[in-house]
């Protein structure tokens, strides 16, 4: 009886393995077939979705589909562009369509957004359009924003006057940092001391006088 059971079990195992092979081959074939027909699926999965995130964020913020597509396509860092526009739109009274142009021109969109939000809050959103212009003109937008906020917190000046003062100071700092080291000026009538090292002299070796040889006598 035991031998017959072993024979039956072996037959079942062979049938099971053959069945699994029959099922596995079509599945692999179908997977390869789908990859061949839909290569874009694999290509899309291999790329980051920065442009998709950018377009979706801009459209939700109120930017038109055409402007969003052009802005995201031109941006070097689409996520940063979208973050700049969304931050300005949410934390100020500036529309997303107006912020898109400035964020697209900025070298560092996130710093621009920080500047615009800070200036707008400091001036109580009285010069929101000007904040975009001034922060966009400054090469150091974060420093410019700190200048405006700091002066406004201690000195009661009109917003436009503070903006002009800080933008002039920002330009002066950039010009000073980019200038080269001034040349050394020598006063008139003086000459720089130049030390020269004398060349070593060869020692003079005295020569021995030549004595003529005398003939030998026997």
PDB file of C-alpha atoms in Angstrom:
ATOM      1  CA  UNK A   1       0.000   0.000   0.000  1.00  0.00           C
ATOM      2  CA  UNK A   2       2.828   2.432   0.880  1.00  0.00           C
ATOM      3  CA  UNK A   3       4.516   1.956  -2.482  1.00  0.00           C
ATOM      4  CA  UNK A   4       1.318   2.708  -4.342  1.00  0.00           C
ATOM      5  CA  UNK A   5       0.809   5.913  -2.335  1.00  0.00           C
ATOM      6  CA  UNK A   6       4.318   7.101  -3.164  1.00  0.00           C
ATOM      7  CA  UNK A   7       3.686   6.467  -6.829  1.00  0.00           C
ATOM      8  CA  UNK A   8       0.463   8.447  -6.679  1.00  0.00           C
ATOM      9  CA  UNK A   9       2.140  11.340  -4.822  1.00  0.00           C
ATOM     10  CA  UNK A  10       4.945  11.490  -7.374  1.00  0.00           C
ATOM     11  CA  UNK A  11       2.400  11.650 -10.146  1.00  0.00           C
ATOM     12  CA  UNK A  12       0.589  14.509  -8.453  1.00  0.00           C
ATOM     13  CA  UNK A  13       3.819  16.441  -7.922  1.00  0.00           C
ATOM     14  CA  UNK A  14       4.734  16.082 -11.555  1.00  0.00           C
ATOM     15  CA  UNK A  15       1.300  17.313 -12.599  1.00  0.00           C
ATOM     16  CA  UNK A  16       1.513  20.290 -10.220  1.00  0.00           C
ATOM     17  CA  UNK A  17       4.935  21.354 -11.450  1.00  0.00           C
ATOM     18  CA  UNK A  18       3.938  21.046 -15.055  1.00  0.00           C
ATOM     19  CA  UNK A  19       0.808  23.085 -14.396  1.00  0.00           C
ATOM     20  CA  UNK A  20       2.777  25.877 -12.719  1.00  0.00           C
ATOM     21  CA  UNK A  21       5.191  25.993 -15.647  1.00  0.00           C
ATOM     22  CA  UNK A  22       2.273  26.220 -18.057  1.00  0.00           C
ATOM     23  CA  UNK A  23       0.818  29.178 -16.110  1.00  0.00           C
ATOM     24  CA  UNK A  24       4.132  30.994 -15.606  1.00  0.00           C
ATOM     25  CA  UNK A  25       5.116  31.101 -19.264  1.00  0.00           C
ATOM     26  CA  UNK A  26       1.984  32.964 -20.465  1.00  0.00           C
ATOM     27  CA  UNK A  27       2.264  35.503 -17.611  1.00  0.00           C
ATOM     28  CA  UNK A  28       5.847  36.361 -18.528  1.00  0.00           C
ATOM     29  CA  UNK A  29       4.904  36.571 -22.156  1.00  0.00           C
ATOM     30  CA  UNK A  30       2.005  38.938 -21.386  1.00  0.00           C
ATOM     31  CA  UNK A  31       4.268  41.159 -19.228  1.00  0.00           C
ATOM     32  CA  UNK A  32       6.820  41.458 -21.999  1.00  0.00           C
ATOM     33  CA  UNK A  33       4.080  42.139 -24.500  1.00  0.00           C
ATOM     34  CA  UNK A  34       2.656  44.958 -22.369  1.00  0.00           C
ATOM     35  CA  UNK A  35       6.105  46.529 -21.943  1.00  0.00           C
ATOM     36  CA  UNK A  36       6.570  46.479 -25.688  1.00  0.00           C
ATOM     37  CA  UNK A  37       3.182  48.049 -26.383  1.00  0.00           C
ATOM     38  CA  UNK A  38       3.299  50.646 -23.594  1.00  0.00           C
ATOM     39  CA  UNK A  39       6.941  51.795 -23.356  1.00  0.00           C
ATOM     40  CA  UNK A  40       5.840  55.269 -22.204  1.00  0.00           C
ATOM     41  CA  UNK A  41       4.696  53.839 -18.890  1.00  0.00           C
ATOM     42  CA  UNK A  42       8.212  52.707 -18.052  1.00  0.00           C
ATOM     43  CA  UNK A  43       9.710  55.954 -19.330  1.00  0.00           C
ATOM     44  CA  UNK A  44       7.333  58.091 -17.261  1.00  0.00           C
ATOM     45  CA  UNK A  45       8.095  56.118 -14.124  1.00  0.00           C
ATOM     46  CA  UNK A  46      11.831  56.723 -14.543  1.00  0.00           C
ATOM     47  CA  UNK A  47      11.497  60.519 -14.508  1.00  0.00           C
ATOM     48  CA  UNK A  48      10.649  62.746 -11.576  1.00  0.00           C
ATOM     49  CA  UNK A  49       7.265  64.409 -11.656  1.00  0.00           C
ATOM     50  CA  UNK A  50       8.430  68.007 -11.119  1.00  0.00           C
ATOM     51  CA  UNK A  51       6.617  69.412 -14.131  1.00  0.00           C
ATOM     52  CA  UNK A  52       3.380  67.684 -13.170  1.00  0.00           C
ATOM     53  CA  UNK A  53       3.572  69.059  -9.626  1.00  0.00           C
ATOM     54  CA  UNK A  54       4.388  72.524 -10.964  1.00  0.00           C
ATOM     55  CA  UNK A  55       1.494  72.604 -13.423  1.00  0.00           C
ATOM     56  CA  UNK A  56      -1.012  71.245 -10.924  1.00  0.00           C
ATOM     57  CA  UNK A  57       0.021  73.700  -8.206  1.00  0.00           C
ATOM     58  CA  UNK A  58      -0.138  76.712 -10.509  1.00  0.00           C
ATOM     59  CA  UNK A  59      -3.545  75.806 -11.884  1.00  0.00           C
ATOM     60  CA  UNK A  60      -4.921  75.335  -8.366  1.00  0.00           C
ATOM     61  CA  UNK A  61      -3.495  78.735  -7.407  1.00  0.00           C
ATOM     62  CA  UNK A  62      -5.460  80.418 -10.196  1.00  0.00           C
ATOM     63  CA  UNK A  63      -2.984  80.495 -13.078  1.00  0.00           C
ATOM     64  CA  UNK A  64      -4.410  79.701 -16.490  1.00  0.00           C
ATOM     65  CA  UNK A  65      -3.505  76.395 -18.104  1.00  0.00           C
ATOM     66  CA  UNK A  66      -1.585  78.106 -20.911  1.00  0.00           C
ATOM     67  CA  UNK A  67       0.452  80.308 -18.570  1.00  0.00           C
ATOM     68  CA  UNK A  68       1.119  77.388 -16.224  1.00  0.00           C
ATOM     69  CA  UNK A  69       2.363  75.155 -19.024  1.00  0.00           C
ATOM     70  CA  UNK A  70       4.696  77.833 -20.395  1.00  0.00           C
ATOM     71  CA  UNK A  71       5.981  78.824 -16.970  1.00  0.00           C
ATOM     72  CA  UNK A  72       6.718  75.255 -15.856  1.00  0.00           C
ATOM     73  CA  UNK A  73       8.324  74.338 -19.176  1.00  0.00           C
ATOM     74  CA  UNK A  74      10.746  77.295 -19.014  1.00  0.00           C
ATOM     75  CA  UNK A  75      11.625  76.882 -15.334  1.00  0.00           C
ATOM     76  CA  UNK A  76      14.948  75.314 -14.436  1.00  0.00           C
ATOM     77  CA  UNK A  77      13.432  74.066 -11.171  1.00  0.00           C
ATOM     78  CA  UNK A  78       9.659  73.732 -11.700  1.00  0.00           C
ATOM     79  CA  UNK A  79       8.921  72.811  -8.072  1.00  0.00           C
ATOM     80  CA  UNK A  80      10.672  75.949  -6.809  1.00  0.00           C
ATOM     81  CA  UNK A  81       8.742  78.088  -9.272  1.00  0.00           C
ATOM     82  CA  UNK A  82       5.409  76.668  -8.127  1.00  0.00           C
ATOM     83  CA  UNK A  83       6.363  77.014  -4.453  1.00  0.00           C
ATOM     84  CA  UNK A  84       7.228  80.681  -5.007  1.00  0.00           C
ATOM     85  CA  UNK A  85       3.918  81.470  -6.671  1.00  0.00           C
ATOM     86  CA  UNK A  86       1.818  79.542  -4.166  1.00  0.00           C
ATOM     87  CA  UNK A  87       3.553  81.120  -1.146  1.00  0.00           C
ATOM     88  CA  UNK A  88       3.036  84.649  -2.454  1.00  0.00           C
ATOM     89  CA  UNK A  89      -0.554  83.973  -3.439  1.00  0.00           C
ATOM     90  CA  UNK A  90      -1.469  82.503  -0.035  1.00  0.00           C
ATOM     91  CA  UNK A  91       0.363  84.937   2.265  1.00  0.00           C
ATOM     92  CA  UNK A  92      -0.182  88.226   0.423  1.00  0.00           C
ATOM     93  CA  UNK A  93      -2.850  89.958  -1.603  1.00  0.00           C
ATOM     94  CA  UNK A  94      -0.868  89.451  -4.812  1.00  0.00           C
ATOM     95  CA  UNK A  95      -2.548  87.310  -7.438  1.00  0.00           C
ATOM     96  CA  UNK A  96      -0.835  84.160  -8.641  1.00  0.00           C
ATOM     97  CA  UNK A  97      -0.810  85.407 -12.219  1.00  0.00           C
ATOM     98  CA  UNK A  98       1.169  88.487 -11.148  1.00  0.00           C
ATOM     99  CA  UNK A  99       3.580  86.474  -9.026  1.00  0.00           C
ATOM    100  CA  UNK A 100       4.291  83.998 -11.825  1.00  0.00           C
ATOM    101  CA  UNK A 101       6.263  86.472 -13.919  1.00  0.00           C
ATOM    102  CA  UNK A 102       8.517  87.584 -11.059  1.00  0.00           C
ATOM    103  CA  UNK A 103       9.066  84.043  -9.773  1.00  0.00           C
ATOM    104  CA  UNK A 104       9.982  82.901 -13.274  1.00  0.00           C
ATOM    105  CA  UNK A 105      12.668  85.581 -13.616  1.00  0.00           C
ATOM    106  CA  UNK A 106      14.200  85.061 -10.169  1.00  0.00           C
ATOM    107  CA  UNK A 107      17.443  83.121  -9.821  1.00  0.00           C
ATOM    108  CA  UNK A 108      16.230  81.806  -6.444  1.00  0.00           C
ATOM    109  CA  UNK A 109      12.416  81.784  -6.463  1.00  0.00           C
ATOM    110  CA  UNK A 110      12.111  80.692  -2.836  1.00  0.00           C
ATOM    111  CA  UNK A 111      14.202  83.661  -1.629  1.00  0.00           C
ATOM    112  CA  UNK A 112      12.085  85.987  -3.734  1.00  0.00           C
ATOM    113  CA  UNK A 113       8.904  84.659  -2.136  1.00  0.00           C
ATOM    114  CA  UNK A 114      10.386  85.126   1.352  1.00  0.00           C
ATOM    115  CA  UNK A 115      11.261  88.727   0.491  1.00  0.00           C
ATOM    116  CA  UNK A 116       7.842  89.545  -0.949  1.00  0.00           C
ATOM    117  CA  UNK A 117       5.986  88.048   2.008  1.00  0.00           C
ATOM    118  CA  UNK A 118       8.194  89.850   4.531  1.00  0.00           C
ATOM    119  CA  UNK A 119       7.953  93.227   2.822  1.00  0.00           C
ATOM    120  CA  UNK A 120       4.203  92.896   2.352  1.00  0.00           C
ATOM    121  CA  UNK A 121       3.631  92.050   6.010  1.00  0.00           C
ATOM    122  CA  UNK A 122       5.872  94.905   7.148  1.00  0.00           C
ATOM    123  CA  UNK A 123       4.113  97.480   4.996  1.00  0.00           C
ATOM    124  CA  UNK A 124       0.705  96.051   5.894  1.00  0.00           C
ATOM    125  CA  UNK A 125       0.168  95.001   2.280  1.00  0.00           C
ATOM    126  CA  UNK A 126       0.061  98.633   1.172  1.00  0.00           C
ATOM    127  CA  UNK A 127       2.648  98.192  -1.569  1.00  0.00           C
ATOM    128  CA  UNK A 128       2.200  94.602  -2.673  1.00  0.00           C
ATOM    129  CA  UNK A 129       2.862  95.265  -6.385  1.00  0.00           C
ATOM    130  CA  UNK A 130       5.945  97.293  -5.462  1.00  0.00           C
ATOM    131  CA  UNK A 131       7.190  94.437  -3.262  1.00  0.00           C
ATOM    132  CA  UNK A 132       7.328  92.194  -6.314  1.00  0.00           C
ATOM    133  CA  UNK A 133       9.261  94.803  -8.259  1.00  0.00           C
ATOM    134  CA  UNK A 134      11.778  95.670  -5.537  1.00  0.00           C
ATOM    135  CA  UNK A 135      12.408  92.085  -4.413  1.00  0.00           C
ATOM    136  CA  UNK A 136      12.854  91.070  -8.035  1.00  0.00           C
ATOM    137  CA  UNK A 137      15.385  93.854  -8.641  1.00  0.00           C
ATOM    138  CA  UNK A 138      17.516  92.991  -5.646  1.00  0.00           C
ATOM    139  CA  UNK A 139      20.267  90.433  -6.137  1.00  0.00           C
ATOM    140  CA  UNK A 140      20.031  89.659  -2.416  1.00  0.00           C
ATOM    141  CA  UNK A 141      16.262  89.483  -1.859  1.00  0.00           C
ATOM    142  CA  UNK A 142      16.425  87.973   1.626  1.00  0.00           C
ATOM    143  CA  UNK A 143      18.812  90.691   2.830  1.00  0.00           C
ATOM    144  CA  UNK A 144      16.677  93.355   1.189  1.00  0.00           C
ATOM    145  CA  UNK A 145      13.560  92.040   2.914  1.00  0.00           C
ATOM    146  CA  UNK A 146      15.345  92.015   6.264  1.00  0.00           C
ATOM    147  CA  UNK A 147      16.409  95.613   5.687  1.00  0.00           C
ATOM    148  CA  UNK A 148      12.853  96.762   5.021  1.00  0.00           C
ATOM    149  CA  UNK A 149      11.362  94.866   7.948  1.00  0.00           C
ATOM    150  CA  UNK A 150      14.108  95.965  10.347  1.00  0.00           C
ATOM    151  CA  UNK A 151      13.904  99.660   9.495  1.00  0.00           C
ATOM    152  CA  UNK A 152      10.119  99.700   9.540  1.00  0.00           C
ATOM    153  CA  UNK A 153      10.047  98.084  12.963  1.00  0.00           C
ATOM    154  CA  UNK A 154      12.022 100.944  14.545  1.00  0.00           C
ATOM    155  CA  UNK A 155      11.527 103.970  12.286  1.00  0.00           C
ATOM    156  CA  UNK A 156       8.217 105.406  11.121  1.00  0.00           C
ATOM    157  CA  UNK A 157       8.939 106.043   7.459  1.00  0.00           C
ATOM    158  CA  UNK A 158       6.741 105.833   4.375  1.00  0.00           C
ATOM    159  CA  UNK A 159       6.949 102.362   2.788  1.00  0.00           C
ATOM    160  CA  UNK A 160       8.241 103.643  -0.549  1.00  0.00           C
ATOM    161  CA  UNK A 161      11.036 105.584   1.164  1.00  0.00           C
ATOM    162  CA  UNK A 162      12.173 102.481   3.041  1.00  0.00           C
ATOM    163  CA  UNK A 163      12.088 100.439  -0.161  1.00  0.00           C
ATOM    164  CA  UNK A 164      14.243 102.983  -1.982  1.00  0.00           C
ATOM    165  CA  UNK A 165      16.694 103.231   0.915  1.00  0.00           C
ATOM    166  CA  UNK A 166      17.167  99.467   1.215  1.00  0.00           C
ATOM    167  CA  UNK A 167      17.460  98.856  -2.522  1.00  0.00           C
ATOM    168  CA  UNK A 168      20.185 101.524  -2.789  1.00  0.00           C
ATOM    169  CA  UNK A 169      22.043 100.017   0.154  1.00  0.00           C
ATOM    170  CA  UNK A 170      21.743  96.547  -1.328  1.00  0.00           C
ATOM    171  CA  UNK A 171      23.260  97.730  -4.602  1.00  0.00           C
ATOM    172  CA  UNK A 172      26.114  99.415  -2.732  1.00  0.00           C
ATOM    173  CA  UNK A 173      26.917  96.245  -0.810  1.00  0.00           C
ATOM    174  CA  UNK A 174      26.950  94.180  -3.974  1.00  0.00           C
ATOM    175  CA  UNK A 175      29.196  96.698  -5.738  1.00  0.00           C
ATOM    176  CA  UNK A 176      31.622  96.791  -2.846  1.00  0.00           C
ATOM    177  CA  UNK A 177      31.839  93.010  -2.577  1.00  0.00           C
ATOM    178  CA  UNK A 178      32.430  92.589  -6.294  1.00  0.00           C
ATOM    179  CA  UNK A 179      35.196  95.205  -6.567  1.00  0.00           C
ATOM    180  CA  UNK A 180      38.779  94.013  -6.783  1.00  0.00           C
ATOM    181  CA  UNK A 181      41.454  94.703  -4.187  1.00  0.00           C
ATOM    182  CA  UNK A 182      42.842  98.242  -4.664  1.00  0.00           C
ATOM    183  CA  UNK A 183      46.477  98.446  -5.745  1.00  0.00           C
ATOM    184  CA  UNK A 184      49.159  99.428  -3.264  1.00  0.00           C
ATOM    185  CA  UNK A 185      50.051 103.133  -3.534  1.00  0.00           C
ATOM    186  CA  UNK A 186      53.680 104.165  -2.931  1.00  0.00           C
ATOM    187  CA  UNK A 187      54.140 107.714  -1.557  1.00  0.00           C
ATOM    188  CA  UNK A 188      55.838 110.228  -3.815  1.00  0.00           C
ATOM    189  CA  UNK A 189      59.556 110.629  -3.246  1.00  0.00           C
ATOM    190  CA  UNK A 190      60.083 107.245  -1.688  1.00  0.00           C
ATOM    191  CA  UNK A 191      61.388 104.183  -3.382  1.00  0.00           C
ATOM    192  CA  UNK A 192      60.701 100.656  -2.298  1.00  0.00           C
ATOM    193  CA  UNK A 193      63.617  98.930  -0.679  1.00  0.00           C
ATOM    194  CA  UNK A 194      64.899  96.177  -2.856  1.00  0.00           C
ATOM    195  CA  UNK A 195      67.207  93.699  -1.260  1.00  0.00           C
ATOM    196  CA  UNK A 196      69.560  91.938  -3.576  1.00  0.00           C
ATOM    197  CA  UNK A 197      71.488  88.841  -2.714  1.00  0.00           C
ATOM    198  CA  UNK A 198      75.117  89.035  -3.888  1.00  0.00           C
ATOM    199  CA  UNK A 199      76.341  86.266  -6.069  1.00  0.00           C
ATOM    200  CA  UNK A 200      78.872  83.992  -4.336  1.00  0.00           C
ATOM    201  CA  UNK A 201      82.449  84.606  -5.465  1.00  0.00           C
ATOM    202  CA  UNK A 202      84.803  81.847  -6.339  1.00  0.00           C
ATOM    203  CA  UNK A 203      87.843  81.633  -3.981  1.00  0.00           C
ATOM    204  CA  UNK A 204      91.179  82.518  -5.579  1.00  0.00           C
ATOM    205  CA  UNK A 205      93.584  79.586  -5.421  1.00  0.00           C
ATOM    206  CA  UNK A 206      97.255  80.734  -5.484  1.00  0.00           C
ATOM    207  CA  UNK A 207      99.294  79.160  -8.207  1.00  0.00           C
ATOM    208  CA  UNK A 208     102.693  77.605  -7.433  1.00  0.00           C
ATOM    209  CA  UNK A 209     105.679  79.006  -9.414  1.00  0.00           C
ATOM    210  CA  UNK A 210     107.165  76.630 -11.868  1.00  0.00           C
ATOM    211  CA  UNK A 211     110.835  75.891 -11.008  1.00  0.00           C
ATOM    212  CA  UNK A 212     112.935  74.740 -14.004  1.00  0.00           C
ATOM    213  CA  UNK A 213     114.559  71.421 -13.476  1.00  0.00           C
ATOM    214  CA  UNK A 214     118.388  71.448 -13.228  1.00  0.00           C
ATOM    215  CA  UNK A 215     120.536  68.867 -14.990  1.00  0.00           C
ATOM    216  CA  UNK A 216     121.904  66.110 -12.835  1.00  0.00           C
ATOM    217  CA  UNK A 217     125.698  65.801 -12.438  1.00  0.00           C
ATOM    218  CA  UNK A 218     127.561  62.513 -12.090  1.00  0.00           C
TER     219      UNK A 218
END
